Coordinates of C-alpha atoms in Angstrom, one line a residue:
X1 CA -6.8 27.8 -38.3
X2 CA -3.3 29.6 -37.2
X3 CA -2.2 26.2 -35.2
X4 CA 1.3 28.5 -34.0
X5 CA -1.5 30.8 -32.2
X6 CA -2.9 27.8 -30.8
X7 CA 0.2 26.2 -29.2
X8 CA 1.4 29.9 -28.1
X9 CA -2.1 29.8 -26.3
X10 CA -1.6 26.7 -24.6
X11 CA 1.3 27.4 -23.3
X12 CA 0.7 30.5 -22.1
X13 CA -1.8 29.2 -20.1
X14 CA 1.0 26.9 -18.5
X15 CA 3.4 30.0 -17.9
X16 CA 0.4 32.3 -16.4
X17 CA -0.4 29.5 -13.7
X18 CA 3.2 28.9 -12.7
X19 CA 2.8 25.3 -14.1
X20 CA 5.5 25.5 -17.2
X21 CA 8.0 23.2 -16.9
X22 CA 11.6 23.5 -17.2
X23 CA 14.0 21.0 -17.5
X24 CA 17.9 21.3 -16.9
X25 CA 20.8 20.1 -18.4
X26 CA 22.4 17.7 -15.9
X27 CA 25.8 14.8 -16.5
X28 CA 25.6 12.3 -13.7
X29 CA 29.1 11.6 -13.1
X30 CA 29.4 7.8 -12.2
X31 CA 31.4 6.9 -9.0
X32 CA 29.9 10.3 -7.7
X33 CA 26.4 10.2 -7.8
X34 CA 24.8 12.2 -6.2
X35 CA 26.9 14.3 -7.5
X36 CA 26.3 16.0 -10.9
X37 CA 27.4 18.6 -13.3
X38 CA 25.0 21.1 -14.3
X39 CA 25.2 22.7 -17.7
X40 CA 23.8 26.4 -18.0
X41 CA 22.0 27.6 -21.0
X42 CA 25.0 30.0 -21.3
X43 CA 27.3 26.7 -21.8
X44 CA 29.1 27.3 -18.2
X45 CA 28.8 24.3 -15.7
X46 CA 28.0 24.1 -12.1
X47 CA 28.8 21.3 -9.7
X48 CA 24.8 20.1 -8.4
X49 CA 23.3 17.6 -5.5
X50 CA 20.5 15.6 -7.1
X51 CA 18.0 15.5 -4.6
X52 CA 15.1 14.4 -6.4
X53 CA 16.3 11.5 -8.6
X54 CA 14.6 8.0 -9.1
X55 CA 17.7 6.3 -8.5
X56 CA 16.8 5.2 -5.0
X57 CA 19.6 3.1 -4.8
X58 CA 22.5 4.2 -6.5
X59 CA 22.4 0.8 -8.6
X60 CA 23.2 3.0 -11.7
X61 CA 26.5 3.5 -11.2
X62 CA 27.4 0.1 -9.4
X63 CA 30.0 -2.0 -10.8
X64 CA 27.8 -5.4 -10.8
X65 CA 25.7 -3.6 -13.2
X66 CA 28.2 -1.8 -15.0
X67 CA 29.9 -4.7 -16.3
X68 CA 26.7 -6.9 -17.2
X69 CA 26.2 -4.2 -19.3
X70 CA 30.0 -3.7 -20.8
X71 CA 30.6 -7.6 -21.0
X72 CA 26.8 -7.6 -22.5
X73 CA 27.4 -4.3 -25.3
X74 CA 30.6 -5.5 -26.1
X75 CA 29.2 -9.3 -27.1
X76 CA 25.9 -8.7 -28.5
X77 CA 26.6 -4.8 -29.9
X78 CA 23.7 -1.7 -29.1
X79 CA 20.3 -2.4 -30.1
X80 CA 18.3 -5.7 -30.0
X81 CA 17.5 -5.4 -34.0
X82 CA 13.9 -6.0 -33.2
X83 CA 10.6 -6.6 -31.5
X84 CA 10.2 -9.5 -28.8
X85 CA 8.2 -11.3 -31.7
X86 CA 10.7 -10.7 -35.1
X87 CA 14.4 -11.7 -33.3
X88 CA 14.4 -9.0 -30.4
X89 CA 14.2 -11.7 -27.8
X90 CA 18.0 -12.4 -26.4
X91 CA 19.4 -14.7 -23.7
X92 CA 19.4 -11.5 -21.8
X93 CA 15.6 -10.8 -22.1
X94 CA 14.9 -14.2 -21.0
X95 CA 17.4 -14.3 -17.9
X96 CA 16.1 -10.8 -16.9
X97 CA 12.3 -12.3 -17.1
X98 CA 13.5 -15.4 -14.9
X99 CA 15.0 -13.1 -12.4
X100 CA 11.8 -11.3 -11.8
X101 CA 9.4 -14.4 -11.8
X102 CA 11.7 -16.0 -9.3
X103 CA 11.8 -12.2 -7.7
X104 CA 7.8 -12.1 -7.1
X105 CA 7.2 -15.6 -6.6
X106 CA 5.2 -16.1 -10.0
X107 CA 5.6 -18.5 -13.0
X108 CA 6.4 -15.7 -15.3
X109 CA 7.5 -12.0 -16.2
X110 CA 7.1 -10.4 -19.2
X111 CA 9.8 -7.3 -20.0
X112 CA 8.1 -4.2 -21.3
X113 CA 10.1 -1.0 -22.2
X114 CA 9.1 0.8 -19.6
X115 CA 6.8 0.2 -16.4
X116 CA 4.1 3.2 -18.4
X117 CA 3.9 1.1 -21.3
X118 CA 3.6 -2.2 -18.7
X119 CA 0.6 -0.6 -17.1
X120 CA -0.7 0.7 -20.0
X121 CA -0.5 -2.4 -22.2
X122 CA -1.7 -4.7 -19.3
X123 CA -4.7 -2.8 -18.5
X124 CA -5.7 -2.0 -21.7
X125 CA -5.7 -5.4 -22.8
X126 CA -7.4 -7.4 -19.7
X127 CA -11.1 -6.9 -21.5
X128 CA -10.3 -8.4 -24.5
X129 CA -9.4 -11.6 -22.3
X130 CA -12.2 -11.0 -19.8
X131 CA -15.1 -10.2 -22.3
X132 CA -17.0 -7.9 -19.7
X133 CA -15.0 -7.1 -16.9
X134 CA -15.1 -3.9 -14.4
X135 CA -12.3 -2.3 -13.5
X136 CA -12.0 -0.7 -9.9
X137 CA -9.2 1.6 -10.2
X138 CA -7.8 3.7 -6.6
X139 CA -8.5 7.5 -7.4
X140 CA -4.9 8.1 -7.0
X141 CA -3.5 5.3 -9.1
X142 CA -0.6 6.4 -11.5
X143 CA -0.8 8.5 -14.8
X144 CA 0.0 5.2 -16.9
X145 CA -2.8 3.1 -15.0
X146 CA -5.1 5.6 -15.7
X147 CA -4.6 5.4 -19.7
X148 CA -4.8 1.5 -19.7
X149 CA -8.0 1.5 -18.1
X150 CA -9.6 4.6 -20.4
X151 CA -8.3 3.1 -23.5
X152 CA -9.8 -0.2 -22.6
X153 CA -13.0 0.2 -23.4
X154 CA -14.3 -1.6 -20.8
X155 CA -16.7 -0.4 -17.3
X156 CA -14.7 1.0 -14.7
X157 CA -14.8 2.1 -11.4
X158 CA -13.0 4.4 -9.2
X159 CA -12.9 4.5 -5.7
X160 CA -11.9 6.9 -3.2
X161 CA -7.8 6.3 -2.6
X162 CA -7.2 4.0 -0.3
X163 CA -10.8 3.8 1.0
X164 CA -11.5 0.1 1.1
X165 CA -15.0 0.9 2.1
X166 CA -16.2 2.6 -1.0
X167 CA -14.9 -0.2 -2.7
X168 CA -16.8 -2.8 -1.5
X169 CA -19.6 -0.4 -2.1
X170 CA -19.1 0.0 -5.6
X171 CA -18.6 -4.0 -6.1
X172 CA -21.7 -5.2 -4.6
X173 CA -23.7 -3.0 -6.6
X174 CA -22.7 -4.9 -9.8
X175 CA -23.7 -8.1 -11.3
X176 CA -21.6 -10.7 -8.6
X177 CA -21.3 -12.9 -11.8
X178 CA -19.5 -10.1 -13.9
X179 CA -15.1 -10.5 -14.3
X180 CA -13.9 -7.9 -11.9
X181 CA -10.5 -6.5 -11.2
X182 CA -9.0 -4.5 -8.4
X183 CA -6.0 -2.0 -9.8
X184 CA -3.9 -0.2 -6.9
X185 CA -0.6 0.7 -5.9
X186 CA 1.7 -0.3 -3.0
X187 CA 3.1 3.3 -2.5
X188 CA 1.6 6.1 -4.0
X189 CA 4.4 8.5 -4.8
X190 CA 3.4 11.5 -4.2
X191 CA 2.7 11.6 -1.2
X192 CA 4.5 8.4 -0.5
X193 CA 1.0 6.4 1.8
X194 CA 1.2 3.0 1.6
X195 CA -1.8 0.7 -0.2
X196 CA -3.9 -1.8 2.0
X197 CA -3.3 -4.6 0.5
X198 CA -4.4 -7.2 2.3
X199 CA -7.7 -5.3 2.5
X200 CA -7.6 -5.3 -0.6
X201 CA -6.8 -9.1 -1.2
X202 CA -10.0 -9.8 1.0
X203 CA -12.2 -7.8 -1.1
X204 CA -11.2 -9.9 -4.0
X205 CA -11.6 -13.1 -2.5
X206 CA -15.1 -12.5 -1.0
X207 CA -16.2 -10.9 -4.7
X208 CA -13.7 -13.1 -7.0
X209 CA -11.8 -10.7 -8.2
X210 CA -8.3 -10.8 -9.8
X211 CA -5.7 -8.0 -8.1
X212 CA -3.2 -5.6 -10.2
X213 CA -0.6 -4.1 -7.9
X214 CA 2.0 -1.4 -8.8
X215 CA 4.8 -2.2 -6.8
X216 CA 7.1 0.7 -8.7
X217 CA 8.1 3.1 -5.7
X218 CA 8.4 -0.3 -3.6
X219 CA 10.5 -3.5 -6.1
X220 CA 14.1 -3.1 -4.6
X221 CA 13.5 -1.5 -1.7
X222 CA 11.2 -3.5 0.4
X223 CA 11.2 -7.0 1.4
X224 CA 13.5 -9.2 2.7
X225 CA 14.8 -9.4 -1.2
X226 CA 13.6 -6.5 -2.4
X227 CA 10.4 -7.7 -4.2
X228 CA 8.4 -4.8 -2.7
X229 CA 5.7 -4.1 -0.3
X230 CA 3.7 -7.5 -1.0
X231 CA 7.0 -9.6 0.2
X232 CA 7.4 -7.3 3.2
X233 CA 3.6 -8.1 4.0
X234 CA 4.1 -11.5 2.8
X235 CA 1.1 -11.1 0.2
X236 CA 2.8 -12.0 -2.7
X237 CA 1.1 -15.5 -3.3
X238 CA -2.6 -13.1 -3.2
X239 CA -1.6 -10.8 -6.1
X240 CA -2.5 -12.1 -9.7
X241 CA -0.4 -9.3 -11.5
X242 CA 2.5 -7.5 -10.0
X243 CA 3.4 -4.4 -12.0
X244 CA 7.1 -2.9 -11.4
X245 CA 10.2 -1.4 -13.0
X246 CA 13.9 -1.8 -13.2
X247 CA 14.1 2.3 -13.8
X248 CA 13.9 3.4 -10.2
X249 CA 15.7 1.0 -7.3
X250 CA 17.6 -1.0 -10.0
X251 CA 19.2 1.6 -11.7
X252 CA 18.4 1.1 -15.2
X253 CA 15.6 1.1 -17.8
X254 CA 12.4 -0.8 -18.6
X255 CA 9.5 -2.0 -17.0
X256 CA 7.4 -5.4 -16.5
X257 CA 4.8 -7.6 -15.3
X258 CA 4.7 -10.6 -13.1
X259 CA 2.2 -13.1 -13.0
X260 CA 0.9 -16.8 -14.2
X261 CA 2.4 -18.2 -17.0
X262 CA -0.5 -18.1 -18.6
X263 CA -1.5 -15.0 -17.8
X264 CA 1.9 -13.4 -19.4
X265 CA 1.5 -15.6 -22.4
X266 CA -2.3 -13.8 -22.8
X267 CA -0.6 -10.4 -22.5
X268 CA 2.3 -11.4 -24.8
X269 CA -0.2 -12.7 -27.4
X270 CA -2.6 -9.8 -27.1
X271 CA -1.2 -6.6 -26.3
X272 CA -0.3 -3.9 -28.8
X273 CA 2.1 -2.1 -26.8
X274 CA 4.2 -5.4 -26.4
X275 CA 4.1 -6.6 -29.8
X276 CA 4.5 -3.7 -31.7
X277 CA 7.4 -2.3 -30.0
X278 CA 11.0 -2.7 -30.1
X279 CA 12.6 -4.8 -27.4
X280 CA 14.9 -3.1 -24.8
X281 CA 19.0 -3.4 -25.7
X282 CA 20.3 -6.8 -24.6
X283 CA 23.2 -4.4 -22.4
X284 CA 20.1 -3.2 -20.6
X285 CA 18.4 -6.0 -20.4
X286 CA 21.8 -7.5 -18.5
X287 CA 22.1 -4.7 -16.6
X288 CA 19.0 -4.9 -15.0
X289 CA 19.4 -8.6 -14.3
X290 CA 22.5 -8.1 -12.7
X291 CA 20.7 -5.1 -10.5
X292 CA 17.7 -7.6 -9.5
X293 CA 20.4 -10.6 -8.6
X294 CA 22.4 -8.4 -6.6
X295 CA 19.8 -6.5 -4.5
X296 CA 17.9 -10.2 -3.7
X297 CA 21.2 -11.0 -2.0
X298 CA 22.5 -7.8 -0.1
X299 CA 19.4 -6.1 1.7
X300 CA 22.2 -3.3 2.8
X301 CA 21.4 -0.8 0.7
X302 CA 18.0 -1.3 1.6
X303 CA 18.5 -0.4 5.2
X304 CA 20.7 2.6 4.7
X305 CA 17.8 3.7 2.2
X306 CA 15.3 3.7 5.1
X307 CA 17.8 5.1 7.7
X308 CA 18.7 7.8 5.8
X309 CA 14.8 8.4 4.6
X310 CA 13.8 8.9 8.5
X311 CA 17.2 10.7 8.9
X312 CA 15.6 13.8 6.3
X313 CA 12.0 13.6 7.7
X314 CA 13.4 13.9 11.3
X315 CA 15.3 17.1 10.6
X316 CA 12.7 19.0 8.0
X317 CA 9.8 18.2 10.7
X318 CA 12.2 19.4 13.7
X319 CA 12.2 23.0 11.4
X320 CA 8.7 23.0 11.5
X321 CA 8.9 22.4 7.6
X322 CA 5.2 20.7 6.1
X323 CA 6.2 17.5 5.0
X324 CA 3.8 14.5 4.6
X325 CA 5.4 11.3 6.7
X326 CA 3.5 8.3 5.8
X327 CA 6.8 5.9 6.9
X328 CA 7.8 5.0 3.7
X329 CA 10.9 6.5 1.8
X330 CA 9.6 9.4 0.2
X331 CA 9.9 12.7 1.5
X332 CA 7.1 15.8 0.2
X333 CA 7.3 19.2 1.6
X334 CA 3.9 21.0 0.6
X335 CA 4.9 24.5 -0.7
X336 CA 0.7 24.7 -1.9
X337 CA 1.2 27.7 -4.9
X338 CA 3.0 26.1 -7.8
X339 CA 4.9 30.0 -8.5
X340 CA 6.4 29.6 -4.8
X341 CA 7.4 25.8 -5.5
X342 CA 8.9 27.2 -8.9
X343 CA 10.4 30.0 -6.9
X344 CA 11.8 27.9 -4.0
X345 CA 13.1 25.5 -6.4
X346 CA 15.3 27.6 -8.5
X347 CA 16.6 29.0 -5.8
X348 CA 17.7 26.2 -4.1
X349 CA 19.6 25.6 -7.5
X350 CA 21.4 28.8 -8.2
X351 CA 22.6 29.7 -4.7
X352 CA 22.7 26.2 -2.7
X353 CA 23.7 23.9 -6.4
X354 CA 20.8 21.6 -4.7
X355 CA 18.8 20.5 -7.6
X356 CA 14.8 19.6 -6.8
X357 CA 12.1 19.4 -9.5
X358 CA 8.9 21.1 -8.5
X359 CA 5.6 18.9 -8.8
X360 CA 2.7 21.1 -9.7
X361 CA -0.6 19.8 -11.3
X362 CA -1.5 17.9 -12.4
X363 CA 0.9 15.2 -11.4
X364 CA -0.2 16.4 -7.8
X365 CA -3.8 18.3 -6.7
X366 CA -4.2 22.6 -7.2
X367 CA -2.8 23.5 -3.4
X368 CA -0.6 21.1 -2.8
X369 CA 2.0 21.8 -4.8
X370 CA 5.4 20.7 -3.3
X371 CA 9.2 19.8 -3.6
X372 CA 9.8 15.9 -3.4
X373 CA 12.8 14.6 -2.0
X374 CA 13.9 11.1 -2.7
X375 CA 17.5 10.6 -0.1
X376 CA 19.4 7.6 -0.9
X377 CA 22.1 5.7 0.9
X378 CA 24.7 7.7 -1.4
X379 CA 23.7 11.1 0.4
X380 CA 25.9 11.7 2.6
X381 CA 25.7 13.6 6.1
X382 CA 27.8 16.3 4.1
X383 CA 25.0 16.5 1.6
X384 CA 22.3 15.9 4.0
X385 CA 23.7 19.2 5.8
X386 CA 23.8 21.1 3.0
X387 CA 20.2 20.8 2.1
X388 CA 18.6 20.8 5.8
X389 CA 20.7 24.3 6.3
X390 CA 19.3 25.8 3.0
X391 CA 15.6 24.9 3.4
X392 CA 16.2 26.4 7.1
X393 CA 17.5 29.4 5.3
X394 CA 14.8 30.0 2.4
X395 CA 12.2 28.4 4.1
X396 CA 12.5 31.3 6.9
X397 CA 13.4 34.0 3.9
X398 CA 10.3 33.2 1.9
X399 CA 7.7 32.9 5.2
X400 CA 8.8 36.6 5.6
X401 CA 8.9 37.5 2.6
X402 CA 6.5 36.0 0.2
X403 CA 6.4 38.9 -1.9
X404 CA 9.8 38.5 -3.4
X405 CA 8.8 34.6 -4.3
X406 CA 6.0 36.3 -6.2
X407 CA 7.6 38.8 -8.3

């Protein structure tokens, strides 16, 4: 076997469909963002506009969370020195799990290193609680939700996204005495349509099944304190486990899981991914306590967030520009040929120092390939300018001229 053939083969195959991805070199410069510094592969640097970071907020560079995390590193040093089970469990794990139980309305949270590894872990792990149970998982669900139920070894079902009808459907044709489970999102971020949850909610009372909610695109940004989608909808008290993460509104790292005390201490006991793996730093643990604690208290941010989402969508839709608009924060134009979205990106980089990843498959369907734009209160109406006037300017260049995109 010549395994060097084999990996120049596969991605080949990535660089013939237009789906190889490149990554650049970017330094966030705090007090600035969204400002950045990008460093080209020649070494030279070039002042950039992130426009398509998961900061929603801009908590990563404010100064509540900056000094949790200083006073926090310079008291407890980097790393945690250990798993939550063998001394990796701090005062600043267990304050950052308080804040998010008292966040969702739930006895407990339990802190995962990342909201993947919380969905996968979770998922993965409910069978061996629930000898038996079914999974019904959206067909749209996220990446990591997907692996938790696959690995689980457990039935599953997947219904049509968001299509509460099929659902129902598929639970009354199984056994009503079986342990079911109903795993969805509150915001689907690609395309950025809301979940119905309290369809949803009904479904699982009338057929007594538990509910798993991702609430990832929505903790920090919905809500009266941020708690996501559920508290706007005042639903929380329906949802058995709430999935989010402290990587996206708050700024920082990690993920997590909110539910019964019990039902964390099940997870905590059980699940390989939690056990087995090396709890976050106690500075980020801090950090993203301070982030939760401040955002429960000032819903400001949260406002500006949406203000300036609509702002985006208002203008790209007054161009005539394909863009999806479900009402919620995230902003997709559809390019639909992932060499044009590749093309359209890049350019957007070297002449316009706007920096947009493009989202090919399979993180989004074949045809529907597209830039996503994430605003944020710290884009400015400077910045907001900038970008609407380029996607006016290559948007009308490449409609002419779509054989220079291709070449």
């Amino acid at each position: 076997m010549d395994y060097t053939a084999k990996l120049d083969e596969a991605l080949t195959r990535l660089h013939d469909e237009g789906r190889y991805r490149t990554f650049i070199d970017i330094e966030r410069k705090n007090g600035q963002f969204p400002h950045a510094t990008w460093r080209k592969p020649d070494g030279s640097e070039t002042p950039v506009t992130v426009w398509c970071g998961n900061d929603y907020l801009g908590m990563g560079q404010h100064p509540a969370v900056l000094s949790a995390m200083h006073e926090a590193l310079d008291a407890t040093g980097a790393g945690s020195g250990g798993t939550r089970n063998i001394s990796g469990t701090t005062v600043y794990h267990k304050a950052l799990e308080a804040e998010l139980a008292d966040l969702h309305g739930k006895e407990s949270a339990l802190l995962f290193t990342s909201a993947y590894i919380a969905n996968d872990a979770t998922l993965s792990t409910l069978p061996k609680l629930f000898p038996g149970l079914i999974i019904y998982s959206d067909a749209l669900n996220h990446a990591s939700m997907i692996e938790g139920v696959r690995r689980n070894g457990g039935a599953k079902r997947i219904f049509r996204h968001n299509d509460v009808e099929h659902l129902r459907e598929l639970m009354a044709a199984d056994d009503p005495d079986v342990p079911k489970l109903i795993a969805f999102e509150s915001i689907y971020s690609m395309d950025g349509d809301f979940g119905p949850i309290e369809e949803i909610c009904d479904l699982a009372d009338e057929f007594g099944a538990l509910t798993y909610i991702d609430e990832v695109h929505a903790v920090g940004m919905y809500g009266p304190r941020g708690a996501g989608v559920a508290e706007r909808d005042r639903l929380m008290h329906r949802l058995d486990i709430i999935n989010g993460t402290l990587a996206k509104a708050y700024g920082v790292m990690g993920g997590y899981i909110a539910a019964s005390h019990k039902m964390c201490d099940a997870i905590r006991s059980y699940a390989p991914g939690f056990i087995f793996t090396t709890s976050l730093p106690p500075a980020v643990a801090a950090g993203a306590a301070a982030s939760v604690a401040h955002l429960k208290r000032n819903p400001e941010l949260r406002e500006k967030h949406q203000t300036q989402a609509k702002i985006l969508k208002t203008r790209l839709k007054a161009m005539g520009l394909p863009i999806i608009d479900h009402g919620s924060h995230i902003v997709p134009v559809i390019v639909g040929d992932p060499v044009h979205t590749k093309k359209l990106s890049d350019m957007l980089l070297e002449g316009y120092g706007i920096y947009v990843q493009p989202i090919n498959f399979p993180t989004v369907p074949r045809g529907t390939e597209r830039l996503r734009f994430t605003p944020s209160p710290v884009h400015g109406p400077r910045e907001m300018d900038a970008l609407v006037s380029a996607m006016d300017a290559l948007w009308s260049h490449c409609a002419l001229n779509r054989a220079e995109l291709s070449a």
